Protein backbone atom coordinates (compact mmCIF):
# COMPACT_ATOMS: atom_id res chain seq x y z
CA UNK A 1 0.00 0.00 0.00
CA UNK A 2 1.65 3.20 -1.16
CA UNK A 3 1.54 6.50 0.63
CA UNK A 4 -0.49 8.06 -2.18
CA UNK A 5 -3.22 5.42 -1.92
CA UNK A 6 -3.22 5.67 1.86
CA UNK A 7 -3.56 9.43 1.70
CA UNK A 8 -6.28 9.18 -0.93
CA UNK A 9 -8.32 6.75 1.18
CA UNK A 10 -7.97 8.90 4.27
CA UNK A 11 -9.00 12.00 2.35
CA UNK A 12 -12.03 10.16 0.98
CA UNK A 13 -13.11 9.17 4.48
CA UNK A 14 -12.60 12.70 5.78
CA UNK A 15 -14.57 14.01 2.84
CA UNK A 16 -17.46 11.67 3.59
CA UNK A 17 -17.28 12.52 7.27
CA UNK A 18 -17.79 16.20 6.86
CA UNK A 19 -19.99 15.87 3.83
CA UNK A 20 -23.29 16.37 5.63
CA UNK A 21 -22.08 19.41 7.51
CA UNK A 22 -20.94 20.86 4.19
CA UNK A 23 -24.30 19.99 2.66
CA UNK A 24 -26.20 21.65 5.50
CA UNK A 25 -23.95 24.72 5.28
CA UNK A 26 -24.59 24.93 1.53
CA UNK A 27 -28.35 24.77 2.15
CA UNK A 28 -28.11 27.52 4.77
CA UNK A 29 -26.07 29.63 2.34
CA UNK A 30 -28.77 29.23 -0.30
CA UNK A 31 -31.40 30.26 2.24
CA UNK A 32 -29.37 33.35 3.14
CA UNK A 33 -29.06 34.23 -0.54
CA UNK A 34 -32.82 34.34 -0.81
CA UNK A 35 -33.51 31.05 -2.57
CA UNK A 36 -37.20 30.18 -2.55
CA UNK A 37 -38.42 27.18 -0.54
CA UNK A 38 -39.03 25.32 -3.80
CA UNK A 39 -35.44 26.01 -4.92
CA UNK A 40 -34.14 24.73 -1.58
CA UNK A 41 -36.22 21.57 -1.85
CA UNK A 42 -34.99 20.92 -5.39
CA UNK A 43 -31.39 21.59 -4.36
CA UNK A 44 -31.59 19.06 -1.51
CA UNK A 45 -33.15 16.49 -3.84
CA UNK A 46 -30.31 17.01 -6.30
CA UNK A 47 -27.76 16.44 -3.51
CA UNK A 48 -29.33 13.08 -2.68
CA UNK A 49 -29.55 12.06 -6.33
CA UNK A 50 -25.94 13.04 -7.06
CA UNK A 51 -24.65 11.08 -4.05
CA UNK A 52 -26.65 8.02 -5.08
CA UNK A 53 -25.42 8.30 -8.66
CA UNK A 54 -21.84 8.37 -7.38
CA UNK A 55 -22.48 5.26 -5.32
CA UNK A 56 -24.22 3.44 -8.18
CA UNK A 57 -21.47 4.18 -10.68
CA UNK A 58 -18.62 2.92 -8.46
CA UNK A 59 -16.70 0.28 -10.34
CA UNK A 60 -17.34 -3.09 -8.72
CA UNK B 1 1.30 -2.91 8.14
CA UNK B 2 0.25 0.02 5.98
CA UNK B 3 -2.97 -1.76 5.15
CA UNK B 4 -3.73 -2.15 8.86
CA UNK B 5 -2.86 1.48 9.52
CA UNK B 6 -4.99 2.58 6.61
CA UNK B 7 -7.98 0.61 7.86
CA UNK B 8 -7.59 1.89 11.42
CA UNK B 9 -7.42 5.50 10.30
CA UNK B 10 -10.30 5.15 7.88
CA UNK B 11 -12.51 3.39 10.43
CA UNK B 12 -11.81 6.05 13.04
CA UNK B 13 -12.60 8.78 10.54
CA UNK B 14 -15.77 7.04 9.39
CA UNK B 15 -16.90 6.83 13.01
CA UNK B 16 -16.28 10.53 13.35
CA UNK B 17 -17.99 11.02 10.03
CA UNK B 18 -21.16 9.34 11.17
CA UNK B 19 -21.10 11.30 14.41
CA UNK B 20 -20.80 14.51 12.42
CA UNK B 21 -23.57 13.31 10.13
CA UNK B 22 -25.84 12.60 13.07
CA UNK B 23 -25.16 15.94 14.70
CA UNK B 24 -25.57 17.80 11.43
CA UNK B 25 -29.09 16.45 11.16
CA UNK B 26 -29.83 18.47 14.26
CA UNK B 27 -28.34 21.58 12.69
CA UNK B 28 -30.91 21.72 9.92
CA UNK B 29 -34.10 22.17 11.94
CA UNK B 30 -35.07 21.57 15.57
CA UNK B 31 -37.77 19.01 16.29
CA UNK B 32 -41.08 20.76 15.63
CA UNK B 33 -43.42 21.43 18.52
CA UNK B 34 -47.02 20.25 18.49
CA UNK B 35 -48.09 23.87 17.94
CA UNK B 36 -45.83 24.19 14.90
CA UNK B 37 -47.16 20.97 13.41
CA UNK B 38 -50.73 22.17 13.92
CA UNK B 39 -49.95 25.59 12.46
CA UNK B 40 -48.19 24.41 9.32
CA UNK B 41 -48.27 20.63 8.88
CA UNK B 42 -47.31 20.82 5.20
CA UNK B 43 -44.09 22.72 5.95
CA UNK B 44 -43.21 20.32 8.77
CA UNK B 45 -43.66 17.34 6.43
CA UNK B 46 -41.53 19.09 3.78
CA UNK B 47 -38.80 19.78 6.35
CA UNK B 48 -38.80 16.11 7.31
CA UNK B 49 -38.48 15.05 3.66
CA UNK B 50 -35.57 17.48 3.25
CA UNK B 51 -33.82 16.08 6.32
CA UNK B 52 -34.22 12.52 5.10
CA UNK B 53 -32.87 13.45 1.67
CA UNK B 54 -29.82 15.03 3.30
CA UNK B 55 -29.31 11.94 5.45
CA UNK B 56 -29.52 9.79 2.30
CA UNK B 57 -26.88 11.98 0.60
CA UNK B 58 -24.55 11.72 3.59
CA UNK B 59 -25.03 7.96 3.99
CA UNK B 60 -24.44 7.40 0.27
CA UNK B 61 -21.21 9.40 0.45
CA UNK B 62 -20.13 7.47 3.55
CA UNK B 63 -20.76 4.13 1.86
CA UNK B 64 -18.93 5.33 -1.27
CA UNK B 65 -15.88 6.24 0.81
CA UNK B 66 -16.10 3.01 2.81
CA UNK B 67 -16.24 0.89 -0.31
CA UNK B 68 -13.30 2.71 -1.87
CA UNK B 69 -11.37 2.14 1.37
CA UNK B 70 -12.24 -1.58 1.20
CA UNK B 71 -14.23 -1.48 4.45
CA UNK B 72 -17.32 -2.81 2.68
CA UNK B 73 -17.41 -5.76 0.33
CA UNK B 74 -19.16 -5.59 -3.01
CA UNK B 75 -22.19 -7.42 -1.55
CA UNK B 76 -22.38 -5.07 1.44
CA UNK B 77 -22.08 -2.04 -0.81
CA UNK B 78 -24.85 -3.33 -3.06
CA UNK B 79 -27.14 -4.08 -0.09
CA UNK B 80 -26.59 -0.63 1.37
CA UNK B 81 -27.10 0.91 -2.06
CA UNK B 82 -30.46 -0.87 -2.43
CA UNK B 83 -31.65 0.45 0.94
CA UNK B 84 -30.63 3.99 -0.01
CA UNK B 85 -32.22 3.80 -3.46
CA UNK B 86 -35.45 2.52 -1.89
CA UNK B 87 -35.31 5.31 0.69
CA UNK B 88 -34.92 7.90 -2.07
CA UNK B 89 -37.89 6.41 -3.91
CA UNK B 90 -39.78 6.71 -0.62
CA UNK B 91 -39.01 10.42 -0.28
CA UNK B 92 -40.08 10.94 -3.91
CA UNK B 93 -43.39 9.24 -3.13
CA UNK B 94 -43.83 11.31 0.05
CA UNK B 95 -43.13 14.50 -1.90
CA UNK B 96 -45.69 13.52 -4.53
CA UNK B 97 -48.31 12.98 -1.81
CA UNK B 98 -47.43 16.35 -0.32
CA UNK B 99 -47.77 18.06 -3.70
CA UNK B 100 -51.24 16.53 -3.93
CA UNK B 101 -52.03 18.02 -0.50
CA UNK B 102 -52.16 14.61 1.19
CA UNK B 103 -50.19 15.85 4.19
CA UNK B 104 -51.03 12.93 6.46
CA UNK B 105 -50.07 10.41 3.77
CA UNK B 106 -46.82 12.28 3.10
CA UNK B 107 -45.95 12.43 6.81
CA UNK B 108 -46.72 8.73 7.23
CA UNK B 109 -44.56 7.79 4.23
CA UNK B 110 -41.75 10.09 5.37
CA UNK B 111 -41.79 8.47 8.82
CA UNK B 112 -41.44 5.01 7.31
CA UNK B 113 -38.49 6.14 5.20
CA UNK B 114 -36.93 7.88 8.20
CA UNK B 115 -37.01 4.62 10.15
CA UNK B 116 -35.21 2.81 7.33
CA UNK B 117 -32.56 5.53 7.04
CA UNK B 118 -32.10 5.63 10.83
CA UNK B 119 -31.60 1.86 10.87
CA UNK B 120 -29.09 2.10 8.05
CA UNK B 121 -27.16 4.81 9.89
CA UNK B 122 -27.19 2.67 13.04
CA UNK B 123 -25.84 -0.24 10.99
CA UNK B 124 -23.03 1.90 9.58
CA UNK B 125 -22.09 3.04 13.09
CA UNK B 126 -22.21 -0.56 14.35
CA UNK B 127 -19.96 -1.73 11.53
CA UNK B 128 -17.58 1.11 12.23
CA UNK B 129 -17.43 0.19 15.92
CA UNK B 130 -16.97 -3.49 15.07
CA UNK B 131 -14.01 -2.62 12.85
CA UNK B 132 -12.57 -0.54 15.67
CA UNK B 133 -12.99 -3.47 18.07
CA UNK B 134 -11.10 -5.77 15.71
CA UNK B 135 -8.03 -3.51 15.70
mmCIF file of N, CA and C in Angstrom, chain A:
data_model
loop_
_atom_site.group_PDB
_atom_site.id
_atom_site.type_symbol
_atom_site.label_atom_id
_atom_site.label_comp_id
_atom_site.label_asym_id
_atom_site.label_seq_id
_atom_site.Cartn_x
_atom_site.Cartn_y
_atom_site.Cartn_z
ATOM 1 N N UNK A 1 0.852 -1.196 0.000
ATOM 2 C CA UNK A 1 0.000 0.000 0.000
ATOM 3 C C UNK A 1 0.886 1.243 0.000
ATOM 4 N N UNK A 2 0.798 2.029 -1.074
ATOM 5 C CA UNK A 2 1.649 3.204 -1.162
ATOM 6 C C UNK A 2 1.103 4.366 -0.358
ATOM 7 N N UNK A 3 1.964 5.331 -0.130
ATOM 8 C CA UNK A 3 1.536 6.505 0.631
ATOM 9 C C UNK A 3 0.406 7.247 -0.073
ATOM 10 N N UNK A 4 0.515 7.324 -1.417
ATOM 11 C CA UNK A 4 -0.491 8.062 -2.185
ATOM 12 C C UNK A 4 -1.877 7.451 -2.002
ATOM 13 N N UNK A 5 -1.929 6.105 -2.073
ATOM 14 C CA UNK A 5 -3.221 5.423 -1.916
ATOM 15 C C UNK A 5 -3.747 5.600 -0.507
ATOM 16 N N UNK A 6 -2.837 5.489 0.461
ATOM 17 C CA UNK A 6 -3.220 5.666 1.862
ATOM 18 C C UNK A 6 -3.813 7.056 2.069
ATOM 19 N N UNK A 7 -3.109 8.040 1.550
ATOM 20 C CA UNK A 7 -3.562 9.428 1.702
ATOM 21 C C UNK A 7 -4.909 9.628 1.013
ATOM 22 N N UNK A 8 -5.033 9.051 -0.173
ATOM 23 C CA UNK A 8 -6.280 9.178 -0.932
ATOM 24 C C UNK A 8 -7.452 8.595 -0.144
ATOM 25 N N UNK A 9 -7.242 7.399 0.420
ATOM 26 C CA UNK A 9 -8.316 6.750 1.183
ATOM 27 C C UNK A 9 -8.700 7.566 2.411
ATOM 28 N N UNK A 10 -7.692 8.101 3.076
ATOM 29 C CA UNK A 10 -7.967 8.904 4.272
ATOM 30 C C UNK A 10 -8.745 10.153 3.884
ATOM 31 N N UNK A 11 -8.312 10.783 2.792
ATOM 32 C CA UNK A 11 -9.002 11.997 2.352
ATOM 33 C C UNK A 11 -10.449 11.705 1.971
ATOM 34 N N UNK A 12 -10.664 10.540 1.356
ATOM 35 C CA UNK A 12 -12.026 10.161 0.977
ATOM 36 C C UNK A 12 -12.905 9.998 2.212
ATOM 37 N N UNK A 13 -12.341 9.378 3.245
ATOM 38 C CA UNK A 13 -13.106 9.172 4.480
ATOM 39 C C UNK A 13 -13.401 10.510 5.148
ATOM 40 N N UNK A 14 -12.397 11.375 5.183
ATOM 41 C CA UNK A 14 -12.602 12.699 5.783
ATOM 42 C C UNK A 14 -13.684 13.440 5.013
ATOM 43 N N UNK A 15 -13.592 13.332 3.694
ATOM 44 C CA UNK A 15 -14.571 14.010 2.842
ATOM 45 C C UNK A 15 -15.983 13.537 3.153
ATOM 46 N N UNK A 16 -16.138 12.229 3.287
ATOM 47 C CA UNK A 16 -17.465 11.675 3.593
ATOM 48 C C UNK A 16 -17.912 12.134 4.966
ATOM 49 N N UNK A 17 -16.963 12.174 5.902
ATOM 50 C CA UNK A 17 -17.283 12.521 7.273
ATOM 51 C C UNK A 17 -17.871 13.900 7.425
ATOM 52 N N UNK A 18 -17.331 14.823 6.706
ATOM 53 C CA UNK A 18 -17.789 16.196 6.858
ATOM 54 C C UNK A 18 -18.737 16.610 5.746
ATOM 55 N N UNK A 19 -19.106 15.615 4.971
ATOM 56 C CA UNK A 19 -19.992 15.870 3.833
ATOM 57 C C UNK A 19 -21.312 16.493 4.269
ATOM 58 N N UNK A 20 -21.960 15.888 5.260
ATOM 59 C CA UNK A 20 -23.294 16.369 5.627
ATOM 60 C C UNK A 20 -23.239 17.772 6.187
ATOM 61 N N UNK A 21 -22.195 18.054 6.971
ATOM 62 C CA UNK A 21 -22.079 19.408 7.512
ATOM 63 C C UNK A 21 -21.933 20.391 6.350
ATOM 64 N N UNK A 22 -21.119 20.003 5.361
ATOM 65 C CA UNK A 22 -20.941 20.862 4.194
ATOM 66 C C UNK A 22 -22.261 21.027 3.435
ATOM 67 N N UNK A 23 -23.017 19.934 3.357
ATOM 68 C CA UNK A 23 -24.303 19.992 2.658
ATOM 69 C C UNK A 23 -25.254 20.947 3.379
ATOM 70 N N UNK A 24 -25.296 20.795 4.705
ATOM 71 C CA UNK A 24 -26.199 21.650 5.497
ATOM 72 C C UNK A 24 -25.770 23.110 5.378
ATOM 73 N N UNK A 25 -24.452 23.350 5.426
ATOM 74 C CA UNK A 25 -23.953 24.724 5.283
ATOM 75 C C UNK A 25 -24.350 25.301 3.928
ATOM 76 N N UNK A 26 -24.244 24.467 2.889
ATOM 77 C CA UNK A 26 -24.594 24.927 1.534
ATOM 78 C C UNK A 26 -26.077 25.291 1.461
ATOM 79 N N UNK A 27 -26.898 24.483 2.134
ATOM 80 C CA UNK A 27 -28.346 24.767 2.152
ATOM 81 C C UNK A 27 -28.608 26.089 2.880
ATOM 82 N N UNK A 28 -27.938 26.264 4.016
ATOM 83 C CA UNK A 28 -28.114 27.516 4.769
ATOM 84 C C UNK A 28 -27.672 28.719 3.941
ATOM 85 N N UNK A 29 -26.581 28.542 3.188
ATOM 86 C CA UNK A 29 -26.075 29.626 2.341
ATOM 87 C C UNK A 29 -27.114 29.995 1.283
ATOM 88 N N UNK A 30 -27.721 28.981 0.704
ATOM 89 C CA UNK A 30 -28.769 29.233 -0.304
ATOM 90 C C UNK A 30 -29.948 29.984 0.320
ATOM 91 N N UNK A 31 -30.292 29.581 1.557
ATOM 92 C CA UNK A 31 -31.398 30.257 2.244
ATOM 93 C C UNK A 31 -31.060 31.732 2.472
ATOM 94 N N UNK A 32 -29.798 31.974 2.888
ATOM 95 C CA UNK A 32 -29.367 33.354 3.141
ATOM 96 C C UNK A 32 -29.400 34.181 1.870
ATOM 97 N N UNK A 33 -29.090 33.521 0.737
ATOM 98 C CA UNK A 33 -29.056 34.233 -0.544
ATOM 99 C C UNK A 33 -30.450 34.403 -1.148
ATOM 100 N N UNK A 34 -31.449 34.061 -0.377
ATOM 101 C CA UNK A 34 -32.818 34.338 -0.806
ATOM 102 C C UNK A 34 -33.444 33.305 -1.728
ATOM 103 N N UNK A 35 -32.902 32.092 -1.737
ATOM 104 C CA UNK A 35 -33.513 31.046 -2.568
ATOM 105 C C UNK A 35 -34.923 30.752 -2.049
ATOM 106 N N UNK A 36 -35.823 30.478 -2.961
ATOM 107 C CA UNK A 36 -37.199 30.182 -2.551
ATOM 108 C C UNK A 36 -37.261 28.794 -1.921
ATOM 109 N N UNK A 37 -38.295 28.521 -1.142
ATOM 110 C CA UNK A 37 -38.416 27.181 -0.544
ATOM 111 C C UNK A 37 -38.391 26.075 -1.595
ATOM 112 N N UNK A 38 -39.003 26.342 -2.733
ATOM 113 C CA UNK A 38 -39.026 25.323 -3.801
ATOM 114 C C UNK A 38 -37.609 25.064 -4.330
ATOM 115 N N UNK A 39 -36.834 26.156 -4.455
ATOM 116 C CA UNK A 39 -35.445 26.005 -4.919
ATOM 117 C C UNK A 39 -34.622 25.205 -3.912
ATOM 118 N N UNK A 40 -34.857 25.469 -2.632
ATOM 119 C CA UNK A 40 -34.140 24.733 -1.578
ATOM 120 C C UNK A 40 -34.496 23.250 -1.644
ATOM 121 N N UNK A 41 -35.790 22.971 -1.779
ATOM 122 C CA UNK A 41 -36.224 21.568 -1.847
ATOM 123 C C UNK A 41 -35.567 20.854 -3.022
ATOM 124 N N UNK A 42 -35.574 21.522 -4.190
ATOM 125 C CA UNK A 42 -34.988 20.916 -5.385
ATOM 126 C C UNK A 42 -33.485 20.707 -5.209
ATOM 127 N N UNK A 43 -32.838 21.682 -4.582
ATOM 128 C CA UNK A 43 -31.390 21.591 -4.362
ATOM 129 C C UNK A 43 -31.057 20.372 -3.491
ATOM 130 N N UNK A 44 -31.829 20.198 -2.413
ATOM 131 C CA UNK A 44 -31.585 19.063 -1.513
ATOM 132 C C UNK A 44 -31.835 17.736 -2.241
ATOM 133 N N UNK A 45 -32.877 17.717 -3.062
ATOM 134 C CA UNK A 45 -33.150 16.495 -3.838
ATOM 135 C C UNK A 45 -31.980 16.185 -4.772
ATOM 136 N N UNK A 46 -31.429 17.235 -5.376
ATOM 137 C CA UNK A 46 -30.305 17.012 -6.302
ATOM 138 C C UNK A 46 -29.073 16.490 -5.559
ATOM 139 N N UNK A 47 -28.893 16.937 -4.297
ATOM 140 C CA UNK A 47 -27.756 16.445 -3.510
ATOM 141 C C UNK A 47 -27.882 14.937 -3.271
ATOM 142 N N UNK A 48 -29.098 14.511 -2.927
ATOM 143 C CA UNK A 48 -29.326 13.081 -2.683
ATOM 144 C C UNK A 48 -29.124 12.276 -3.967
ATOM 145 N N UNK A 49 -29.664 12.796 -5.069
ATOM 146 C CA UNK A 49 -29.554 12.063 -6.334
ATOM 147 C C UNK A 49 -28.101 11.963 -6.805
ATOM 148 N N UNK A 50 -27.361 13.058 -6.639
ATOM 149 C CA UNK A 50 -25.944 13.036 -7.059
ATOM 150 C C UNK A 50 -25.143 12.030 -6.236
ATOM 151 N N UNK A 51 -25.387 12.018 -4.919
ATOM 152 C CA UNK A 51 -24.650 11.082 -4.048
ATOM 153 C C UNK A 51 -24.984 9.634 -4.401
ATOM 154 N N UNK A 52 -26.265 9.384 -4.698
ATOM 155 C CA UNK A 52 -26.654 8.016 -5.079
ATOM 156 C C UNK A 52 -26.064 7.636 -6.431
ATOM 157 N N UNK A 53 -26.027 8.589 -7.347
ATOM 158 C CA UNK A 53 -25.419 8.301 -8.664
ATOM 159 C C UNK A 53 -23.942 7.932 -8.514
ATOM 160 N N UNK A 54 -23.261 8.665 -7.626
ATOM 161 C CA UNK A 54 -21.835 8.371 -7.381
ATOM 162 C C UNK A 54 -21.665 6.952 -6.854
ATOM 163 N N UNK A 55 -22.554 6.592 -5.920
ATOM 164 C CA UNK A 55 -22.484 5.258 -5.315
ATOM 165 C C UNK A 55 -22.796 4.183 -6.355
ATOM 166 N N UNK A 56 -23.803 4.433 -7.190
ATOM 167 C CA UNK A 56 -24.219 3.437 -8.183
ATOM 168 C C UNK A 56 -23.139 3.210 -9.235
ATOM 169 N N UNK A 57 -22.421 4.282 -9.585
ATOM 170 C CA UNK A 57 -21.466 4.176 -10.684
ATOM 171 C C UNK A 57 -20.065 3.759 -10.224
ATOM 172 N N UNK A 58 -19.919 3.435 -8.924
ATOM 173 C CA UNK A 58 -18.618 2.925 -8.463
ATOM 174 C C UNK A 58 -18.292 1.649 -9.209
ATOM 175 N N UNK A 59 -17.067 1.519 -9.648
ATOM 176 C CA UNK A 59 -16.701 0.278 -10.335
ATOM 177 C C UNK A 59 -16.645 -0.854 -9.318
ATOM 178 N N UNK A 60 -17.267 -1.973 -9.669
ATOM 179 C CA UNK A 60 -17.337 -3.091 -8.715
ATOM 180 C C UNK A 60 -16.400 -4.228 -9.119
#
